[in-house]
mmCIF file with all atom_site columns, C-alpha atoms in Angstrom:
data_model
loop_
_atom_site.group_PDB
_atom_site.id
_atom_site.type_symbol
_atom_site.label_atom_id
_atom_site.label_alt_id
_atom_site.label_comp_id
_atom_site.label_asym_id
_atom_site.label_entity_id
_atom_site.label_seq_id
_atom_site.pdbx_PDB_ins_code
_atom_site.Cartn_x
_atom_site.Cartn_y
_atom_site.Cartn_z
_atom_site.occupancy
_atom_site.B_iso_or_equiv
_atom_site.pdbx_formal_charge
_atom_site.auth_seq_id
_atom_site.auth_comp_id
_atom_site.auth_asym_id
_atom_site.auth_atom_id
_atom_site.pdbx_PDB_model_num
ATOM 1   C CA . MET V 1 1   ? -50.506 -11.821 8.246   1.00 0.00 ? 29  MET V CA 1
ATOM 2   C CA . ALA V 1 2   ? -48.813 -8.609  10.695  1.00 0.00 ? 30  ALA V CA 1
ATOM 3   C CA . ARG V 1 3   ? -47.611 -11.403 13.010  1.00 0.00 ? 31  ARG V CA 1
ATOM 4   C CA . SER V 1 4   ? -45.425 -12.854 10.299  1.00 0.00 ? 32  SER V CA 1
ATOM 5   C CA . LEU V 1 5   ? -44.058 -9.058  9.211   1.00 0.00 ? 33  LEU V CA 1
ATOM 6   C CA . PRO V 1 6   ? -41.513 -8.385  12.003  1.00 0.00 ? 34  PRO V CA 1
ATOM 7   C CA . GLY V 1 7   ? -40.158 -12.357 11.580  1.00 0.00 ? 35  GLY V CA 1
ATOM 8   C CA . PHE V 1 8   ? -39.525 -11.918 8.076   1.00 0.00 ? 36  PHE V CA 1
ATOM 9   C CA . VAL V 1 9   ? -37.769 -8.450  9.037   1.00 0.00 ? 37  VAL V CA 1
ATOM 10  C CA . PHE V 1 10  ? -35.170 -9.816  11.542  1.00 0.00 ? 38  PHE V CA 1
ATOM 11  C CA . ILE V 1 11  ? -34.792 -12.864 8.782   1.00 0.00 ? 39  ILE V CA 1
ATOM 12  C CA . LEU V 1 12  ? -33.686 -10.172 6.130   1.00 0.00 ? 40  LEU V CA 1
ATOM 13  C CA . ALA V 1 13  ? -31.305 -7.963  8.937   1.00 0.00 ? 41  ALA V CA 1
ATOM 14  C CA . LEU V 1 14  ? -29.620 -11.559 9.506   1.00 0.00 ? 42  LEU V CA 1
ATOM 15  C CA . ALA V 1 15  ? -29.246 -12.367 5.697   1.00 0.00 ? 43  ALA V CA 1
ATOM 16  C CA . ALA V 1 16  ? -27.890 -8.814  5.282   1.00 0.00 ? 44  ALA V CA 1
ATOM 17  C CA . CYS V 1 17  ? -24.803 -8.814  8.319   1.00 0.00 ? 45  CYS V CA 1
ATOM 18  C CA . SER V 1 18  ? -24.083 -12.482 7.383   1.00 0.00 ? 46  SER V CA 1
ATOM 19  C CA . SER V 1 19  ? -23.652 -11.156 3.682   1.00 0.00 ? 47  SER V CA 1
ATOM 20  C CA . ARG V 1 20  ? -21.307 -8.104  3.442   1.00 0.00 ? 48  ARG V CA 1
ATOM 21  C CA . HIS V 1 21  ? -17.713 -8.918  2.593   1.00 0.00 ? 49  HIS V CA 1
ATOM 22  C CA . GLU V 1 22  ? -14.413 -8.696  4.553   1.00 0.00 ? 50  GLU V CA 1
ATOM 23  C CA . ALA V 1 23  ? -11.254 -6.780  3.390   1.00 0.00 ? 51  ALA V CA 1
ATOM 24  C CA . PRO V 1 24  ? -8.642  -9.831  2.657   1.00 0.00 ? 52  PRO V CA 1
ATOM 25  C CA . ASN V 1 25  ? -5.523  -9.566  5.098   1.00 0.00 ? 53  ASN V CA 1
ATOM 26  C CA . VAL V 1 26  ? -3.064  -9.361  2.092   1.00 0.00 ? 54  VAL V CA 1
ATOM 27  C CA . ALA V 1 27  ? -3.882  -7.699  -1.330  1.00 0.00 ? 55  ALA V CA 1
ATOM 28  C CA . GLU V 1 28  ? -3.858  -9.798  -4.374  1.00 0.00 ? 56  GLU V CA 1
ATOM 29  C CA . GLY V 1 29  ? -1.513  -9.250  -6.959  1.00 0.00 ? 57  GLY V CA 1
ATOM 30  C CA . GLY V 1 30  ? 1.992   -7.949  -7.688  1.00 0.00 ? 58  GLY V CA 1
ATOM 31  C CA . GLU V 1 31  ? 5.000   -8.663  -5.057  1.00 0.00 ? 59  GLU V CA 1
ATOM 32  C CA . PRO V 1 32  ? 5.001   -8.274  -1.816  1.00 0.00 ? 60  PRO V CA 1
ATOM 33  C CA . VAL V 1 33  ? 5.689   -4.933  0.600   1.00 0.00 ? 61  VAL V CA 1
ATOM 34  C CA . SER V 1 34  ? 5.471   -3.919  3.917   1.00 0.00 ? 62  SER V CA 1
ATOM 35  C CA . CYS V 1 35  ? 3.035   -1.577  4.649   1.00 0.00 ? 63  CYS V CA 1
ATOM 36  C CA . ALA V 1 36  ? 0.993   0.168   7.364   1.00 0.00 ? 64  ALA V CA 1
ATOM 37  C CA . VAL V 1 37  ? -1.655  2.172   5.883   1.00 0.00 ? 65  VAL V CA 1
ATOM 38  C CA . GLY V 1 38  ? -4.808  3.950   7.453   1.00 0.00 ? 66  GLY V CA 1
ATOM 39  C CA . GLY V 1 39  ? -2.573  5.366   10.487  1.00 0.00 ? 67  GLY V CA 1
ATOM 40  C CA . SER V 1 40  ? -1.467  1.726   11.286  1.00 0.00 ? 68  SER V CA 1
ATOM 41  C CA . ALA V 1 41  ? 1.826   1.567   13.583  1.00 0.00 ? 69  ALA V CA 1
ATOM 42  C CA . GLU V 1 42  ? 2.725   -2.097  12.641  1.00 0.00 ? 70  GLU V CA 1
ATOM 43  C CA . LEU V 1 43  ? 4.517   -2.436  9.226   1.00 0.00 ? 71  LEU V CA 1
ATOM 44  C CA . LYS V 1 44  ? 3.271   -6.065  7.616   1.00 0.00 ? 72  LYS V CA 1
ATOM 45  C CA . PRO V 1 45  ? 3.506   -7.520  4.199   1.00 0.00 ? 73  PRO V CA 1
ATOM 46  C CA . VAL V 1 46  ? 0.197   -7.584  3.136   1.00 0.00 ? 74  VAL V CA 1
ATOM 47  C CA . CYS V 1 47  ? 0.488   -4.547  0.379   1.00 0.00 ? 75  CYS V CA 1
ATOM 48  C CA . ALA V 1 48  ? 1.254   -5.641  -3.400  1.00 0.00 ? 76  ALA V CA 1
ATOM 49  C CA . VAL V 1 49  ? 2.963   -3.031  -5.451  1.00 0.00 ? 77  VAL V CA 1
ATOM 50  C CA . GLU V 1 50  ? 3.104   -3.917  -9.441  1.00 0.00 ? 78  GLU V CA 1
ATOM 51  C CA . ARG V 1 51  ? 5.407   -2.150  -11.885 1.00 0.00 ? 79  ARG V CA 1
ATOM 52  C CA . SER V 1 52  ? 4.628   -0.542  -15.005 1.00 0.00 ? 80  SER V CA 1
ATOM 53  C CA . GLU V 1 53  ? 6.223   1.993   -17.592 1.00 0.00 ? 81  GLU V CA 1
ATOM 54  C CA . GLU V 1 54  ? 4.334   5.176   -18.281 1.00 0.00 ? 82  GLU V CA 1
ATOM 55  C CA . GLY V 1 55  ? 6.136   7.343   -20.714 1.00 0.00 ? 83  GLY V CA 1
ATOM 56  C CA . GLY V 1 56  ? 8.997   6.139   -20.610 1.00 0.00 ? 84  GLY V CA 1
ATOM 57  C CA . MET V 1 57  ? 9.146   6.444   -16.430 1.00 0.00 ? 85  MET V CA 1
ATOM 58  C CA . LEU V 1 58  ? 8.880   3.509   -14.110 1.00 0.00 ? 86  LEU V CA 1
ATOM 59  C CA . VAL V 1 59  ? 5.323   3.702   -12.240 1.00 0.00 ? 87  VAL V CA 1
ATOM 60  C CA . LEU V 1 60  ? 4.799   1.598   -8.900  1.00 0.00 ? 88  LEU V CA 1
ATOM 61  C CA . VAL V 1 61  ? 1.066   1.003   -7.854  1.00 0.00 ? 89  VAL V CA 1
ATOM 62  C CA . VAL V 1 62  ? 0.932   -0.453  -4.358  1.00 0.00 ? 90  VAL V CA 1
ATOM 63  C CA . HIS V 1 63  ? -2.314  -2.100  -3.651  1.00 0.00 ? 91  HIS V CA 1
ATOM 64  C CA . HIS V 1 64  ? -4.003  -1.946  0.224   1.00 0.00 ? 92  HIS V CA 1
ATOM 65  C CA . PRO V 1 65  ? -5.236  -4.860  1.141   1.00 0.00 ? 93  PRO V CA 1
ATOM 66  C CA . ASP V 1 66  ? -8.882  -3.036  1.600   1.00 0.00 ? 94  ASP V CA 1
ATOM 67  C CA . GLY V 1 67  ? -8.933  -2.260  -2.422  1.00 0.00 ? 95  GLY V CA 1
ATOM 68  C CA . ALA V 1 68  ? -7.398  0.709   -2.053  1.00 0.00 ? 96  ALA V CA 1
ATOM 69  C CA . PHE V 1 69  ? -4.234  2.053   -3.799  1.00 0.00 ? 97  PHE V CA 1
ATOM 70  C CA . ARG V 1 70  ? -1.505  4.456   -4.615  1.00 0.00 ? 98  ARG V CA 1
ATOM 71  C CA . ARG V 1 71  ? 0.695   5.299   -7.347  1.00 0.00 ? 99  ARG V CA 1
ATOM 72  C CA . PHE V 1 72  ? 4.315   6.337   -7.254  1.00 0.00 ? 100 PHE V CA 1
ATOM 73  C CA . THR V 1 73  ? 6.639   7.148   -10.044 1.00 0.00 ? 101 THR V CA 1
ATOM 74  C CA . VAL V 1 74  ? 10.360  6.243   -9.820  1.00 0.00 ? 102 VAL V CA 1
ATOM 75  C CA . MET V 1 75  ? 12.458  9.159   -10.088 1.00 0.00 ? 103 MET V CA 1
ATOM 76  C CA . THR V 1 76  ? 15.216  9.136   -11.984 1.00 0.00 ? 104 THR V CA 1
ATOM 77  C CA . ASP V 1 77  ? 17.761  11.015  -10.731 1.00 0.00 ? 105 ASP V CA 1
ATOM 78  C CA . GLY V 1 78  ? 18.227  8.454   -7.593  1.00 0.00 ? 106 GLY V CA 1
ATOM 79  C CA . SER V 1 79  ? 15.711  10.918  -5.159  1.00 0.00 ? 107 SER V CA 1
ATOM 80  C CA . GLY V 1 80  ? 13.342  7.658   -4.437  1.00 0.00 ? 108 GLY V CA 1
ATOM 81  C CA . LEU V 1 81  ? 9.476   7.885   -5.309  1.00 0.00 ? 109 LEU V CA 1
ATOM 82  C CA . ALA V 1 82  ? 6.582   10.834  -5.675  1.00 0.00 ? 110 ALA V CA 1
ATOM 83  C CA . VAL V 1 83  ? 3.296   10.408  -5.286  1.00 0.00 ? 111 VAL V CA 1
ATOM 84  C CA . ALA V 1 84  ? 1.866   10.018  -9.068  1.00 0.00 ? 112 ALA V CA 1
ATOM 85  C CA . ASP V 1 85  ? -1.430  11.164  -8.529  1.00 0.00 ? 113 ASP V CA 1
ATOM 86  C CA . GLY V 1 86  ? -3.345  13.052  -5.437  1.00 0.00 ? 114 GLY V CA 1
ATOM 87  C CA . ALA V 1 87  ? -1.891  16.377  -3.711  1.00 0.00 ? 115 ALA V CA 1
ATOM 88  C CA . GLN V 1 88  ? -0.148  14.481  -0.989  1.00 0.00 ? 116 GLN V CA 1
ATOM 89  C CA . VAL V 1 89  ? 3.646   14.529  -1.276  1.00 0.00 ? 117 VAL V CA 1
ATOM 90  C CA . ALA V 1 90  ? 5.866   11.740  -0.218  1.00 0.00 ? 118 ALA V CA 1
ATOM 91  C CA . VAL V 1 91  ? 8.561   11.481  2.365   1.00 0.00 ? 119 VAL V CA 1
ATOM 92  C CA . THR V 1 92  ? 11.312  9.570   1.385   1.00 0.00 ? 120 THR V CA 1
ATOM 93  C CA . ARG V 1 93  ? 14.286  7.703   4.209   1.00 0.00 ? 121 ARG V CA 1
ATOM 94  C CA . LEU V 1 94  ? 16.675  5.070   3.206   1.00 0.00 ? 122 LEU V CA 1
ATOM 95  C CA . GLU V 1 95  ? 17.195  2.827   5.726   1.00 0.00 ? 123 GLU V CA 1
ATOM 96  C CA . GLY V 1 96  ? 20.297  0.145   4.725   1.00 0.00 ? 124 GLY V CA 1
ATOM 97  C CA . GLU V 1 97  ? 18.665  -1.943  1.782   1.00 0.00 ? 125 GLU V CA 1
ATOM 98  C CA . ARG V 1 98  ? 14.967  -0.541  1.855   1.00 0.00 ? 126 ARG V CA 1
ATOM 99  C CA . LEU V 1 99  ? 13.398  2.510   1.281   1.00 0.00 ? 127 LEU V CA 1
ATOM 100 C CA . ASP V 1 100 ? 11.153  3.974   3.671   1.00 0.00 ? 128 ASP V CA 1
ATOM 101 C CA . VAL V 1 101 ? 8.155   5.819   2.049   1.00 0.00 ? 129 VAL V CA 1
ATOM 102 C CA . SER V 1 102 ? 5.513   7.893   3.573   1.00 0.00 ? 130 SER V CA 1
ATOM 103 C CA . VAL V 1 103 ? 2.314   9.268   2.368   1.00 0.00 ? 131 VAL V CA 1
ATOM 104 C CA . GLY V 1 104 ? -0.287  11.024  4.695   1.00 0.00 ? 132 GLY V CA 1
ATOM 105 C CA . ALA V 1 105 ? -1.210  8.443   6.929   1.00 0.00 ? 133 ALA V CA 1
ATOM 106 C CA . ASP V 1 106 ? 0.022   5.626   4.894   1.00 0.00 ? 134 ASP V CA 1
ATOM 107 C CA . ARG V 1 107 ? 3.996   3.833   5.428   1.00 0.00 ? 135 ARG V CA 1
ATOM 108 C CA . TYR V 1 108 ? 5.659   1.466   3.306   1.00 0.00 ? 136 TYR V CA 1
ATOM 109 C CA . LEU V 1 109 ? 9.114   -0.273  2.881   1.00 0.00 ? 137 LEU V CA 1
ATOM 110 C CA . PHE V 1 110 ? 10.428  -1.060  -0.734  1.00 0.00 ? 138 PHE V CA 1
ATOM 111 C CA . PRO V 1 111 ? 13.272  -2.805  -1.416  1.00 0.00 ? 139 PRO V CA 1
ATOM 112 C CA . VAL V 1 112 ? 16.046  -1.061  -2.900  1.00 0.00 ? 140 VAL V CA 1
ATOM 113 C CA . THR V 1 113 ? 18.685  -1.832  -5.632  1.00 0.00 ? 141 THR V CA 1
ATOM 114 C CA . ARG V 1 114 ? 21.489  0.993   -5.725  1.00 0.00 ? 142 ARG V CA 1
ATOM 115 C CA . LYS V 1 115 ? 23.506  1.512   -8.902  1.00 0.00 ? 143 LYS V CA 1
ATOM 116 C CA . PRO V 1 116 ? 27.148  0.821   -8.892  1.00 0.00 ? 144 PRO V CA 1
ATOM 117 C CA . HIS V 1 117 ? 28.220  4.125   -9.526  1.00 0.00 ? 145 HIS V CA 1
ATOM 118 C CA . ALA V 1 118 ? 26.088  5.439   -6.944  1.00 0.00 ? 146 ALA V CA 1
ATOM 119 C CA . ALA V 1 119 ? 27.549  6.770   -4.058  1.00 0.00 ? 147 ALA V CA 1
ATOM 120 C CA . ASN V 1 120 ? 27.774  5.602   -0.485  1.00 0.00 ? 148 ASN V CA 1
ATOM 121 C CA . PRO V 1 121 ? 24.911  7.727   0.850   1.00 0.00 ? 149 PRO V CA 1
ATOM 122 C CA . GLU V 1 122 ? 26.142  6.472   5.204   1.00 0.00 ? 150 GLU V CA 1
ATOM 123 C CA . PRO V 1 123 ? 28.994  8.849   6.219   1.00 0.00 ? 151 PRO V CA 1
ATOM 124 C CA . SER V 1 124 ? 32.548  7.037   6.657   1.00 0.00 ? 152 SER V CA 1
ATOM 125 C CA . ARG V 1 125 ? 33.704  6.369   9.841   1.00 0.00 ? 153 ARG V CA 1
#
């Protein structure tokens, strides 16, 4: 019986390796948004954003392909987004019709809708 035990352990090890689930390539649910998470340098449309309202404020929840997520509050003063939970600060930059948001090692590109009465932030030439 001692001879069959090592073979049994080997079969269990193979079964454990084959049962691992890899993270999906694209986050599920919500509208696709380009992101570069976990220090990736390349922005890809692999995150998904869901919108909700909490306490009269618009909240965006961005889901990463690996199951992680980040919550943002849309600022009513037109300054962009703020991290809704956690200690990190969002750094925002308007790039044409997209808002580039960086938080730690993560970066997101959100589509922007400008209000008709909003001033044009680009310098006139």
